[in-house]
Structure formats: C-alpha cells, structure tokens
Coordinates of C-alpha atoms in Angstrom, one line a residue:
X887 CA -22.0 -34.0 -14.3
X888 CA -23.8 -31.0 -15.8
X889 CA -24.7 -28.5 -13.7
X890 CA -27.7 -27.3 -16.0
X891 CA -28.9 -31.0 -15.9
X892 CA -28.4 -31.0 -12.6
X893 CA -30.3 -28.0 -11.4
X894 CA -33.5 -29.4 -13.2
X895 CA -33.1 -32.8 -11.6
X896 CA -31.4 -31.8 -8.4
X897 CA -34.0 -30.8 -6.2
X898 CA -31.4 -30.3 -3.5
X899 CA -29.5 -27.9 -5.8
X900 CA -32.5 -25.7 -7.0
X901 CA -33.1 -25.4 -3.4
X902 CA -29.5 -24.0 -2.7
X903 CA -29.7 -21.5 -5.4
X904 CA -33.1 -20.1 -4.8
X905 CA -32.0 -20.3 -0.8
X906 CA -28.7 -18.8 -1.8
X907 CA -30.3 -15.6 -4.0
X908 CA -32.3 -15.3 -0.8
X909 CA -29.8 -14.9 1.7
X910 CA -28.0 -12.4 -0.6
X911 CA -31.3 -10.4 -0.7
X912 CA -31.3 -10.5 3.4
X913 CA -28.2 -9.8 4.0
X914 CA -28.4 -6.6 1.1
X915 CA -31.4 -5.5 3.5
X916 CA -31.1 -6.0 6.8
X917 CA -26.6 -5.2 6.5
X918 CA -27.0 -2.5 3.9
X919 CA -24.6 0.0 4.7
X920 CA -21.6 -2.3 5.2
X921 CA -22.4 -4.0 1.9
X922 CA -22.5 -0.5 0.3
X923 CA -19.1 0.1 1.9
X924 CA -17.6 -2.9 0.6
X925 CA -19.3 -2.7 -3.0
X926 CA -18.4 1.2 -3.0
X927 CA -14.8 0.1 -2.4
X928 CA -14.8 -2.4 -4.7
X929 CA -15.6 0.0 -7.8
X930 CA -13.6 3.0 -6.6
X931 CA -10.4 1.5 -5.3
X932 CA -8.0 -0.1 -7.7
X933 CA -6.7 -2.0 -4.7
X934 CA -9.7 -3.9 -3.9
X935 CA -11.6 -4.2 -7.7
X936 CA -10.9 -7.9 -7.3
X937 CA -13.5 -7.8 -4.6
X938 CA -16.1 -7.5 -7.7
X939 CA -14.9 -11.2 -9.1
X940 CA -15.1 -13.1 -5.7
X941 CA -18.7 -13.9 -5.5
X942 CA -18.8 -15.4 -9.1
X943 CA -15.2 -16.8 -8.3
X944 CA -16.9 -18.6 -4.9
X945 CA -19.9 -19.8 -7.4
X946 CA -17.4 -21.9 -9.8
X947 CA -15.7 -22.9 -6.9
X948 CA -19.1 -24.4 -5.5
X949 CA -19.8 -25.7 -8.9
X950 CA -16.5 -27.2 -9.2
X951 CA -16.9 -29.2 -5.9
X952 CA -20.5 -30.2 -6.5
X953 CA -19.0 -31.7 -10.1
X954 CA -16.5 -33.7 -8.7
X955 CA -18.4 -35.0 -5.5
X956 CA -22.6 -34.5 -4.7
X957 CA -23.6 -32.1 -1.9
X958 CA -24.1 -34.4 1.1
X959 CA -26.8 -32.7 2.4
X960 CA -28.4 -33.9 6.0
X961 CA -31.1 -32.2 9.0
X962 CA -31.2 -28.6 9.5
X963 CA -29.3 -27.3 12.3
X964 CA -31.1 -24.4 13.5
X965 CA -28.6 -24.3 16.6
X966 CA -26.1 -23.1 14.0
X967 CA -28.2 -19.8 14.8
X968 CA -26.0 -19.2 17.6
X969 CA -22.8 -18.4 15.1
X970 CA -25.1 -16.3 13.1
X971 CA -26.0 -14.4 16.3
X972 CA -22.3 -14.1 17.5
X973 CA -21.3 -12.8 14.5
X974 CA -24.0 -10.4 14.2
X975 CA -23.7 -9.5 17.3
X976 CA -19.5 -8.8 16.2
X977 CA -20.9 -6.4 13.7
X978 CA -22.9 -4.8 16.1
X979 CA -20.5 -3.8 18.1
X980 CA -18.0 -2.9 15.0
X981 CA -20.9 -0.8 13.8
X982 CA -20.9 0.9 17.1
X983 CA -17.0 1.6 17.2
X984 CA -17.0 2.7 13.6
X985 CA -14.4 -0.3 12.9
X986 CA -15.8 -1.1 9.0
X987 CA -13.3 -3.8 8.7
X988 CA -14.6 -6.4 11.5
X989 CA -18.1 -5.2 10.6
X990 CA -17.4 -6.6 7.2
X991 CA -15.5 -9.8 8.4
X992 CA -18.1 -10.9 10.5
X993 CA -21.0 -10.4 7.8
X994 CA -19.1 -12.5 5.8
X995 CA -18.5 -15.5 8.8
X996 CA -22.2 -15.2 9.1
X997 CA -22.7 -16.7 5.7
X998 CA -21.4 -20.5 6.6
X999 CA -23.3 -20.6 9.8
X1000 CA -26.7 -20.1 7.5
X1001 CA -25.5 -23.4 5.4
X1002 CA -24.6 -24.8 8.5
X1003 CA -28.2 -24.1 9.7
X1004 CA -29.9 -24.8 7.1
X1005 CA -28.2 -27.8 4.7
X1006 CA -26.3 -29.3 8.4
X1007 CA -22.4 -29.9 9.2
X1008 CA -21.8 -32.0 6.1
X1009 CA -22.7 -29.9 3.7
X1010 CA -20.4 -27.2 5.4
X1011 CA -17.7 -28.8 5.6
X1012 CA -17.8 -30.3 2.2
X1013 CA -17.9 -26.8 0.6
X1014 CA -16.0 -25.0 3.4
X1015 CA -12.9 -23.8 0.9
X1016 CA -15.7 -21.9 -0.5
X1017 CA -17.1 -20.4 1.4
X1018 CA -13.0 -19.2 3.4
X1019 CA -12.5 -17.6 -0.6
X1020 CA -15.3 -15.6 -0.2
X1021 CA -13.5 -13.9 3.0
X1022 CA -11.2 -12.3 0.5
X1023 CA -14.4 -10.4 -0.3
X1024 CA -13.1 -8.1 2.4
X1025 CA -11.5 -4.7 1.6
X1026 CA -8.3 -5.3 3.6
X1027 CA -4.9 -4.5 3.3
X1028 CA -4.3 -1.0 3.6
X1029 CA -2.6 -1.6 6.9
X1030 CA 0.4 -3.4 5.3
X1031 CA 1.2 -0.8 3.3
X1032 CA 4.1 0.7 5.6
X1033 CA 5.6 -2.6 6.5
X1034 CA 5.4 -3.7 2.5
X1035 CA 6.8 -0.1 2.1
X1036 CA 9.9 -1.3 4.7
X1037 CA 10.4 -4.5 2.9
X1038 CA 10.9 -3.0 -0.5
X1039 CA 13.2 -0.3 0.4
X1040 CA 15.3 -3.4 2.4
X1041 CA 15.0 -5.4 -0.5
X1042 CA 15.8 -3.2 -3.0
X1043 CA 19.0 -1.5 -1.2
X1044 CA 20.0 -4.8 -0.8
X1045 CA 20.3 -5.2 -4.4
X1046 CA 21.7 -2.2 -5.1
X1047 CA 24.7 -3.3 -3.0
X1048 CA 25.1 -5.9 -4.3
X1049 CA 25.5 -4.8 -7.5
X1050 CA 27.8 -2.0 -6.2
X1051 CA 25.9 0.9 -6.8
X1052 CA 26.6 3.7 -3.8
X1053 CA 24.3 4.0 -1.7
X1054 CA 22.6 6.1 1.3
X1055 CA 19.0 5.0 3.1
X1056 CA 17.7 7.1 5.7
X1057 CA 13.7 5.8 6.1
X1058 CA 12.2 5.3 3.3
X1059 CA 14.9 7.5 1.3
X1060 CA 17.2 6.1 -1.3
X1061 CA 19.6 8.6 -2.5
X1062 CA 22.4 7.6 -5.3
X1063 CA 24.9 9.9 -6.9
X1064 CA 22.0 9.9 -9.9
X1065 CA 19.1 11.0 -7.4
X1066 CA 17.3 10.8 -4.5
X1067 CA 14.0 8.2 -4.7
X1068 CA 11.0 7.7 -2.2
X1069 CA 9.4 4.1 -1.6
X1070 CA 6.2 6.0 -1.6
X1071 CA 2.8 4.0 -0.7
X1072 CA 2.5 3.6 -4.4
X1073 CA 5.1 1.5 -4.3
X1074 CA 4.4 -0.8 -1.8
X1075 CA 3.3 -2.9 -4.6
X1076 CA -0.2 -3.4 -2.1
X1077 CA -2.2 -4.2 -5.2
X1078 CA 0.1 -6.8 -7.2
X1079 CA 0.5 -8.6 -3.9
X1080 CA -3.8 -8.8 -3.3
X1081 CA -4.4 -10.0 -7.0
X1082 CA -1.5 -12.7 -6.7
X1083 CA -2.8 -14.1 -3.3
X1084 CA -6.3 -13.7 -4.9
X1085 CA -5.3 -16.0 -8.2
X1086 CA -3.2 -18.4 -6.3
X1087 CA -5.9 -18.8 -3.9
X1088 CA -8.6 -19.3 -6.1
X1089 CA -6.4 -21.7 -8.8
X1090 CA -4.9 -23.6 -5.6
X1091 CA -8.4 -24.6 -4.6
X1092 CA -10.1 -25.3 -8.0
X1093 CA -7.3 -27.8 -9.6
X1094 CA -5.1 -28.4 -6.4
X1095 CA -6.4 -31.4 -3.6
X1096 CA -3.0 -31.4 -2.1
X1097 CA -2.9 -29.5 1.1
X1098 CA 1.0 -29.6 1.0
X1099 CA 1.1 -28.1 -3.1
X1100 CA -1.8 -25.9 -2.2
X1101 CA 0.4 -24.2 0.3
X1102 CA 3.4 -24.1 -2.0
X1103 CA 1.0 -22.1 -5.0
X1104 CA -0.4 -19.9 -2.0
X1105 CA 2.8 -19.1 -0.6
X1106 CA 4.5 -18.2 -4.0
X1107 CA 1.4 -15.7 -4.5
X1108 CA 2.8 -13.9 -1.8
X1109 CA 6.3 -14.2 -1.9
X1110 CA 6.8 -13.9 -5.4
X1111 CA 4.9 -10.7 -5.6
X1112 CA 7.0 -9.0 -2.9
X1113 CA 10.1 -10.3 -4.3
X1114 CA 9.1 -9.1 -7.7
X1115 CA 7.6 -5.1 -6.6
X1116 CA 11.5 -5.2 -4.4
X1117 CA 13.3 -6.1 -7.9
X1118 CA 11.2 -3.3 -9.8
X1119 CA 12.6 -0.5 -7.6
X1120 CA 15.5 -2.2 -7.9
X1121 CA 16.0 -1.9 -11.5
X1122 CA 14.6 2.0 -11.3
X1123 CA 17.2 3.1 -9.8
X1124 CA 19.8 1.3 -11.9
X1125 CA 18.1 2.9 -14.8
X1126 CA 18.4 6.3 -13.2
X1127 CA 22.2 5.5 -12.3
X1128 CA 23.0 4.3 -15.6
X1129 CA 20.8 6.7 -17.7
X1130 CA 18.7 9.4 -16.6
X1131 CA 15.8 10.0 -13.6
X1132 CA 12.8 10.1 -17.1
X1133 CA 14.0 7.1 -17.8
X1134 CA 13.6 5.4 -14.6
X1135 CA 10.2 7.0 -14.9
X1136 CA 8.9 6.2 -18.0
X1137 CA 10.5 2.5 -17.5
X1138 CA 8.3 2.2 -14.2
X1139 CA 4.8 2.9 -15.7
X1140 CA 5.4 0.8 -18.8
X1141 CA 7.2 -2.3 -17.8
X1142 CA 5.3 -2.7 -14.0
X1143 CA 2.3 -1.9 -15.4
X1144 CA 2.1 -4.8 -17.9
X1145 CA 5.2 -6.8 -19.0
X1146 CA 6.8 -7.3 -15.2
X1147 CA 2.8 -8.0 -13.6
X1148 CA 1.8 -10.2 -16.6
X1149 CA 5.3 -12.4 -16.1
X1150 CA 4.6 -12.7 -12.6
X1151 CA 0.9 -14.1 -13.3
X1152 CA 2.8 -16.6 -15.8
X1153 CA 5.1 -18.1 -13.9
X1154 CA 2.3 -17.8 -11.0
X1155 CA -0.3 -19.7 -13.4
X1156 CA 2.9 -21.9 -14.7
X1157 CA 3.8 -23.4 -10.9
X1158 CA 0.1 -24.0 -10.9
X1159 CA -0.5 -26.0 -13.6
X1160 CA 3.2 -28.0 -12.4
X1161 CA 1.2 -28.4 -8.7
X1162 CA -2.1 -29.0 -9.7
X1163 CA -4.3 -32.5 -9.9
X1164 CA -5.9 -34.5 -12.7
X1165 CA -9.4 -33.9 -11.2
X1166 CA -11.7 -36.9 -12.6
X1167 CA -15.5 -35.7 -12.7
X1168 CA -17.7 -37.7 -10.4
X1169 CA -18.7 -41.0 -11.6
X1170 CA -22.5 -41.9 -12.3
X1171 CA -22.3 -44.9 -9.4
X1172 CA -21.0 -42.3 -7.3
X1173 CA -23.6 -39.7 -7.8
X1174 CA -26.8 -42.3 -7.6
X1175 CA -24.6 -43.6 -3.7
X1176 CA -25.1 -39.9 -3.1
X1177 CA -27.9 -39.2 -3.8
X1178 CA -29.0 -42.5 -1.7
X1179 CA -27.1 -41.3 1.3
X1180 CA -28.8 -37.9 1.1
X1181 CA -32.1 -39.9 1.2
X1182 CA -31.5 -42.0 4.3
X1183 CA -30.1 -38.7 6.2
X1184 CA -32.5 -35.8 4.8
X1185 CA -35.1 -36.3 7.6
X1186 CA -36.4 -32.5 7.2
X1187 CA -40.1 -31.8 7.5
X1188 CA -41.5 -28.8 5.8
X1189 CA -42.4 -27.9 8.8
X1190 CA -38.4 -28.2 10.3
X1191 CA -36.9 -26.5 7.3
X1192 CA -40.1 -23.7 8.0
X1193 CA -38.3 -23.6 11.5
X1194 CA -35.0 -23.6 10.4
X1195 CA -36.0 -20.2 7.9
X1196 CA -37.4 -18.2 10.8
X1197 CA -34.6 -19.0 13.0
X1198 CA -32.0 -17.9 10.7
X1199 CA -33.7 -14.5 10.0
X1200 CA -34.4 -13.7 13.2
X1201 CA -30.7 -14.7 14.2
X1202 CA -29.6 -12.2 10.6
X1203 CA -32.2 -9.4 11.5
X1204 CA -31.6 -8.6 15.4
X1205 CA -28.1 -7.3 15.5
X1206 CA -29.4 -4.6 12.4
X1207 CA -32.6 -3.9 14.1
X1208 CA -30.7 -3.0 17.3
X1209 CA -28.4 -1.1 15.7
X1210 CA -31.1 1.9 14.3
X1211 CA -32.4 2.0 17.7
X1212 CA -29.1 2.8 19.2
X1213 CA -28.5 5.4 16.1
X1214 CA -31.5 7.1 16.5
X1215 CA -30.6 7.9 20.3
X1216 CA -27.5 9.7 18.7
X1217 CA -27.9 13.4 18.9
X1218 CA -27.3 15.7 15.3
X1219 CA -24.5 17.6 15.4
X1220 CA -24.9 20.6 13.8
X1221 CA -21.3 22.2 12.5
X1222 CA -21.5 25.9 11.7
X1223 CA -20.3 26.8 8.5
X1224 CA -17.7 29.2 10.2
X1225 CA -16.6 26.2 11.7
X1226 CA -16.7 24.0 8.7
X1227 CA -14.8 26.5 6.7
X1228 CA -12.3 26.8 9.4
X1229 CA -12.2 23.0 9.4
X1230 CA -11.3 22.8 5.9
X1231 CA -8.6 25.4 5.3
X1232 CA -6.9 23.8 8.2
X1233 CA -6.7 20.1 6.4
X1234 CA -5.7 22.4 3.1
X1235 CA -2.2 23.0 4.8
X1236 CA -1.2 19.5 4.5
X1237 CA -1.7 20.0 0.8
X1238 CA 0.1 23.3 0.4
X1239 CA 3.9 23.1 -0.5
X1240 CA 4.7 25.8 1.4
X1241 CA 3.5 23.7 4.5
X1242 CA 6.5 22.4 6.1
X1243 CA 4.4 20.0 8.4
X1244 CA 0.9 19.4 8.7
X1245 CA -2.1 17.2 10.5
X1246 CA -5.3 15.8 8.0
X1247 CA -8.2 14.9 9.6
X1248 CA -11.0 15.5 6.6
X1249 CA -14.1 14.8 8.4
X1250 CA -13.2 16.2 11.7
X1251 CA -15.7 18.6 13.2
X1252 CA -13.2 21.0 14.6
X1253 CA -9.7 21.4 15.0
X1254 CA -7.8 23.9 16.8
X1255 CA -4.4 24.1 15.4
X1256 CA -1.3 26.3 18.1
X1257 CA 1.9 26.9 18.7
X1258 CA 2.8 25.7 22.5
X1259 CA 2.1 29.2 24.8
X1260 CA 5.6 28.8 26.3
X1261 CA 7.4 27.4 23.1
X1262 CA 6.6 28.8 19.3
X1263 CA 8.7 26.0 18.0
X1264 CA 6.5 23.5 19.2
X1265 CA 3.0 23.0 17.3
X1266 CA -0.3 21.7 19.1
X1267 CA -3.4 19.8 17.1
X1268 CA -6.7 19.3 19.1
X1269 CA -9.0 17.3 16.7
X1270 CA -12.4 16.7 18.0
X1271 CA -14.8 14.5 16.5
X1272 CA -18.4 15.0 18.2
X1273 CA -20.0 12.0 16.5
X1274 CA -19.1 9.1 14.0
X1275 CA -20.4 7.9 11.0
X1276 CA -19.9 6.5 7.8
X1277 CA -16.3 7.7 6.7
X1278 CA -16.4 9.9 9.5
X1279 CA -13.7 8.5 12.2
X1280 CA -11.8 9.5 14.8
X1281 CA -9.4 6.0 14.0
X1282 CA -9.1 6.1 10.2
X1283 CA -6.7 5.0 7.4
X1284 CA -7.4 8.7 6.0
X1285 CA -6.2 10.5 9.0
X1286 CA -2.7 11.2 8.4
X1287 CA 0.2 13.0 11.3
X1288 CA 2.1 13.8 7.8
X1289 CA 2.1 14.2 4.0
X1290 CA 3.8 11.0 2.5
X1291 CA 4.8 12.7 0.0
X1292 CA 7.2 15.3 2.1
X1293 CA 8.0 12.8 5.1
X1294 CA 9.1 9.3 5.3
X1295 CA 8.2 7.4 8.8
X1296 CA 11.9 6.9 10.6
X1297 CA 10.4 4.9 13.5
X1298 CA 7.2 4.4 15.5
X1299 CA 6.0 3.2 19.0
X1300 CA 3.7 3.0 22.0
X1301 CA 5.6 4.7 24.4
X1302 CA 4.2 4.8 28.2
X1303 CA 4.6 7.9 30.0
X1304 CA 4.0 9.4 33.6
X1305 CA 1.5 12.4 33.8
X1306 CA 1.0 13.3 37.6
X1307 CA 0.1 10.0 39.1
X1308 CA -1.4 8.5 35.7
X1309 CA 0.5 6.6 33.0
X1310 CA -0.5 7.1 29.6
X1311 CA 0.3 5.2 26.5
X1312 CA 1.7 8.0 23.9
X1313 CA 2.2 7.2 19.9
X1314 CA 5.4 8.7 19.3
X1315 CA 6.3 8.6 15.8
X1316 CA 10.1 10.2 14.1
X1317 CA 9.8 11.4 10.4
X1318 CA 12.7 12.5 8.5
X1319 CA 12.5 14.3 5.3
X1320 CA 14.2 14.1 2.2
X1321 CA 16.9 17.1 2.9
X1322 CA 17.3 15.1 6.4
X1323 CA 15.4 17.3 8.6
X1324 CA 13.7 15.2 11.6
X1325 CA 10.4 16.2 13.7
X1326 CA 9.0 14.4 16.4
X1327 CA 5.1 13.4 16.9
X1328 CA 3.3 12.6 19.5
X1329 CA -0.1 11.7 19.9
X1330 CA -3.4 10.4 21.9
X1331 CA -7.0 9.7 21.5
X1332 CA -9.4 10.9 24.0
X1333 CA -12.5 9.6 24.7
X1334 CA -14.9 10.3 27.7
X1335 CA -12.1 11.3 30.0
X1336 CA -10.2 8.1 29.0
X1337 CA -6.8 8.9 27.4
X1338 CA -4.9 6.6 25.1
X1339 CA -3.0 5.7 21.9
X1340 CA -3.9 2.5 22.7
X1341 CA -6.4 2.5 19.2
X1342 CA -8.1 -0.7 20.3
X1343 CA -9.0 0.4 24.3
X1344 CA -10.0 3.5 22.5
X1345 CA -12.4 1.6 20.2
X1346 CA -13.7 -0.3 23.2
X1347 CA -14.2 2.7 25.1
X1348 CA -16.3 4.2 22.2
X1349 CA -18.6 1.2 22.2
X1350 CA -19.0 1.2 26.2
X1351 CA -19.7 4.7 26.0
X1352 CA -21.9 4.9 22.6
X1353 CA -24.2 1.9 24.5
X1354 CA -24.2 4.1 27.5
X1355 CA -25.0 7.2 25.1
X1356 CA -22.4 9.2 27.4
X1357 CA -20.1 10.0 24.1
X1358 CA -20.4 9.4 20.7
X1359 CA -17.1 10.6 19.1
X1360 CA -13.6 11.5 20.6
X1361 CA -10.5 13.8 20.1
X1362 CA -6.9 13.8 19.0
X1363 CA -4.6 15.8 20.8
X1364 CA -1.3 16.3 19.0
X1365 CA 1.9 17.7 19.5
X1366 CA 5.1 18.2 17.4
X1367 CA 8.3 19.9 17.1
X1368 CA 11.1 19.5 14.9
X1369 CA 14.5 17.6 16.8
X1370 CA 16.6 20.3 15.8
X1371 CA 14.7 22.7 17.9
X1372 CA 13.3 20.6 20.9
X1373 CA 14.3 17.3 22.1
X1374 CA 12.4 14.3 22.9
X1375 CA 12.5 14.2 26.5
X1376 CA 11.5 18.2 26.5
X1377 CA 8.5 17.4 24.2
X1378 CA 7.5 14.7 26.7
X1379 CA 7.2 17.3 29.1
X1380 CA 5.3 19.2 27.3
X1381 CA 2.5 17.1 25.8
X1382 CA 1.8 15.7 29.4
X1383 CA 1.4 19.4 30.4
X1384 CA -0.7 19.4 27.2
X1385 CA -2.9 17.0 28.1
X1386 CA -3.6 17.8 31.7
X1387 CA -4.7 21.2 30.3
X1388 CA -7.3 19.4 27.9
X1389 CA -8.6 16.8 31.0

C-alpha cells in the first residue's frame, strides 16, 4: 500500500496526521518547558542525540504497521481523558518536586491516552509498539552510569586475569606494573549502550513479529554493548602492558570511536536480519475488509468527535494551567552578588588541583563551607537552596560529594542512625583515591524541618510543602573526614551533633 495514495484516499489517515501535527502543537504549548528540556538535551548531550531520530523513527514505524495491516479505527473514547489527566496530573506534581525525568515520562504516557480518546482501544492497541518506542524519547540514563562503571571494571579485571596480566583493583582503580587506569564515567560506555538498545529496538519492531526473536535482538542490544565497552578496557590496558600508556591512549579514541562501535552495529544489524520476518504488504482484499469493518464500527458524529476534542484539551491543559498559578505564589529570591561570588569560588575548589576534596553544588544559593569547631580534620558543607527551578536542584545529577576525576566511589549506603530520640536515614558514601587514601561522606537533605537521605521522602516532602507554599527549596548538610584521621563511628557522632545544631 502506498502511503501517499493512501493519505489522499484515506480519510481516516489525513485525519491522523492533521490530528497528530495538532497534538504536537498542544503539547509544545501548554508543556513547554519540559519539551525544551528534553529537545535542549537532545542537541547538547551526545548521550541522548538519538532522542532527535525517535519521533521520525515512531513515524516509519506507524507507517510500517498501517502498510502491512489498515488502522482499525472505532468510537471515540473520551473516558480515555482520565489517563490524560492522571498523567498530567504525574507531571504536575514532578514539576513541583523539580523531578524532570517523571515530568517527561508522563508527557510522553499522555500521548496514547489521546489515540485512545480519540481513534478508540483498537486503534491503540494495534499501533501500541509505537507509540512504547517513542518512550525512548526520554533523556534517561545518567543514573546507570556508576553501576555500568562497576560492571566494566569487573569485567575487564576479569579478563586481565585471565590472560595473566598482574593485577590490583581497589574501586574503580586498575593499577598494572605498566600504570594505574580509572574506569572514569566516560567509560561507562553509557552512550554505546543507549544507541544499541535504541537500534535493536527500533529494527526488532519494524522487521521482527516474533515476541520470542524480538527479545533475543533486544537483549543482544544490551548485552552485547556492555560486553563489548568491558573488552575495550580490556584491551587498553594490554596495550599499555605490552607497549606504552600513549599507546593505550591513542588506541582508545581511534578504534572505540569507529572500528569497535561500527562492528558492534554489524553484528547487531547482522542477528537482525538472521531474526527478522518476511513481512508481506497487506493485500488489496484485506484492505477493502478493513476498510468495511471501520465502516460498521465508526459510529462518530461530528458532534462526538467535537466532544471528544474538547475533552482531550481540557484533560492536556489543566495540569499546565495549575502549575503557573502555583509558580506565581513562589516568592523571588534575590541572591546578593557577595553571596553569589561567594557561591562560586566555593564550587571553584572542586576544580582546583590543589583541592584535595571538595563539594559542587553549581546553582546553590549559598553554601557555608567549615571545619568541625571541636575537630579541624573534619570538614562541614551546609548547601541551601531557597527555591527551585529549571536546572536549579537541590537533588541533581550535577551535584557531586567528589571530583570523579580525583576519587573513585569504594561503597555506598543508606545507613539509619539515632540522633536523640529520632532516627535518621544518613547517605554514607567511602571514596578512595588513586594513591589509596580513603575519606568518609556523609550526608542529608533537609527540607521544612524534615531530615533525610531518603531522596524520594525528600522529593515528596518538597511537593507537600511547595502546595502548602511553606518551603520551596531545601538544604544539604554535609560532613567528611578522611579515615586516616577520624573513624566512622566518631564521624557518626559528629554529624548527628551536626545536625541537631542546624534543626
């Protein structure tokens, strides 16, 4: 079937384009600034350019379906409205606790509720892979980074065993007799895995009807990927061990950056082509049954499909609406420039080599950096933020307890403790560094009186209290000390005695 044929003839499909253009339009409108966010990632972050590709991606995958099989269209379901207004309502409240992430999600699970409402449950369902691929829309990912970091250090040490190359790990640390190697967050291999689940994804649902062989593809655009990124460190260091640290170098940026990516893609698109279906166009009987059956079930009115328009912008424009009333109650901060400057030289230690260990919080409004009154070896960090906004966070990817680049994560964990009769839930988090030196971090959120590291009760308490218009931002309160100096259990002490002080 040819789509351009069809869109003159098709009055159900030039209906579903001109519907489709305008539900981009409303959503552009009425969810503006988490579109921006997502578009502004997609052009700025090499992690997430795919992003860019999806909505034309979705479009042949629509096209593809309609092809092989007409759109069975029936009655409009205004009561899909209801999912529209859930997830509205999810953004809402993600707007509200500055979580960008779920605020994208759910403007994206708002799209198949407006097919739903306006084409009915058929049409959904038939075109439901779709509209899941257009999910991957979403900027996310940055959250597996330290785990994919774990799994290529394991992987690659591993190897380098087993090849029997001596070896010494100690975090994220590698150290040979050639050299000493960090499995930074560049080499969590975050963006080869995205672009391989994004390809298998998208080639497992245009040529693959299979459930079981669309799984397969899918799950070798994961594994393979992380398999792959663990062998390229891998093969670093045996460079370095048998030749020289430039070499290792120089062999990383050349071969991961096109020959070792473009063979993955190969054998990726290879397995596909092995898995994937000899997809037969629809036949012209079966188009003219279709079209027959969307006769006897279209029963829509102009008048219903009129009703089934408002409903759904309504449904799309009251979580938005309510939103810039409960932003305009939100009082301006003013930051002095004292302040701001004070703000910034702070955040410029963690940059400054001469640093040995160092808090960034960029968009903080103030922070008050010690040493403990009854300790100088132990350091204090009270980050305030008096409101939110866009890229401005208390719980953000961009706030870091460390430099990366200086300290590797040895472990980390929720760890309850007792503070008078009150028990608090404390982030405490061991670096080591590459000479071996350890330092210990603890840390909370505070918001409102409530104390936590708990970041999800702290999200929820933000949105509780942002409603209430009680408090519209929060604090950090930090505490470290290097091990050598002052133990655990002492720094325990001294961080409940810290936050008592600040409640």
């Amino acid at each position: 079937m040819d789509i351009v044929n069809t869109l003159r003839t098709n009055k159900a499909m030039q209906r579903a384009v001109i519907e489709a253009v305008c539900l981009v339009a409303l959503l552009v409108l009425f969810y503006l600034d988490t579109v921006a966010d997502m578009v502004h990632l997609w052009m700025n972050s090499e992690t997430y350019s795919h992003g860019l590709f999806i909505v034309p991606l979705t479009a042949v995958l629509i096209f593809s379906r309609l092809q092989r099989k007409p759109l069975k269209v029936n009655a409009s379901q205004p009561l899909a409205a209801l999912g529209i207004l859930f997830f509205s309502a999810c953004w809402l409240i993600s707007e509200l606790a500055q979580i960008n992430l779920l605020a994208q999600l759910s403007l994206v699970a708002i799209i198949p509720f407006v097919v739903w409402a306006l084409y009915g449950f058929k049409a959904l369902w038939q075109l439901k892979s779709a509209l899941l691929f257009l999910f991957l829309a979403v900027p996310v990912g940055d959250f597996l980074i330290p785990h994919l970091q774990q799994i290529t250090a394991v992987l690659s040490i591993a190897m380098i065993e087993f090849v029997g190359i001596p070896v010494y790990s100690d975090g994220l640390y590698i150290s040979i007799p050639a050299g000493n190697f960090l499995v930074a967050e560049a080499c969590s291999g975050i963006r080869f895995l995205i672009s391989s689940i994004t390809i298998a994804i998208f080639y497992a649902l245009l040529y693959i009807d299979s459930y079981k062989r669309r799984l397969v593809m899918i799950s070798a655009g994961i594994f393979v990927p992380i398999l792959a990124n663990g062998m390229r460190v891998f093969l670093i260091i045996v460079i370095a061990h048998l030749g020289n640290i430039e070499a290792a170098t120089g062999f990383d940026h050349i071969v991961y950056g096109w020959v070792f990516f473009s063979f993955v893609m190969i054998m990726l698109i290879w397995l596909g082509n092995a898995l994937s279906d000899q997809i037969e166009p629809v036949s012209a009987d079966e188009e003219q049954n279709a079209k027959a059956e969307n006769k006897n079930t279209t029963t829509d009115s102009p008048r219903n499909i009129g009703v089934a328009y408002l409903v759904v912008a309504i449904a799309l424009a009251i979580a938005p609406l309510s939103a810039n009333l409960i932003k305009q109650a939100q009082p301006d901060v003013a930051v002095a420039s004292k302040l701001s400057e004070h703000v910034s030289k702070i955040n410029d230690l963690y940059k400054q080599p001469m640093t040995p260990w160092a808090v960034y919080f960029p968009n903080a409004d103030s922070i008050e950096l010690n040493t403990w009154s009854n300790n100088q070896a132990v350091t204090t960090y009270k980050v305030l933020f008096a409101t939110e906004a866009d890229d401005k966070e208390l719980i953000n990817f961009e706030n870091r307890l460390f430099n990366p680049d200086r300290w590797s994560i040895k472990s980390k964990k929720m760890k309850p403790i007792t503070i008078g009769e009150q028990i608090i839930e404390v982030q405490y988090t061991q670096i080591v560094s590459l000479v071996g030196k350890k330092r210990n971090i603890l840390m909370v959120y505070k918001t409102d009186g409530f104390v936590s590291a708990n970041t999800w009760k702290i999200k929820g308490h933000q949105v509780i209290n942002k409603l209430l218009q009680t408090d519209f931002g929060g604090q950090a309160l930090i505490m470290s000390a290097d091990q050598a100096d002052v133990s655990q259990e002492q720094l325990e002490l001294l961080f409940g005695q810290f936050i008592q002080q600040e409640q």
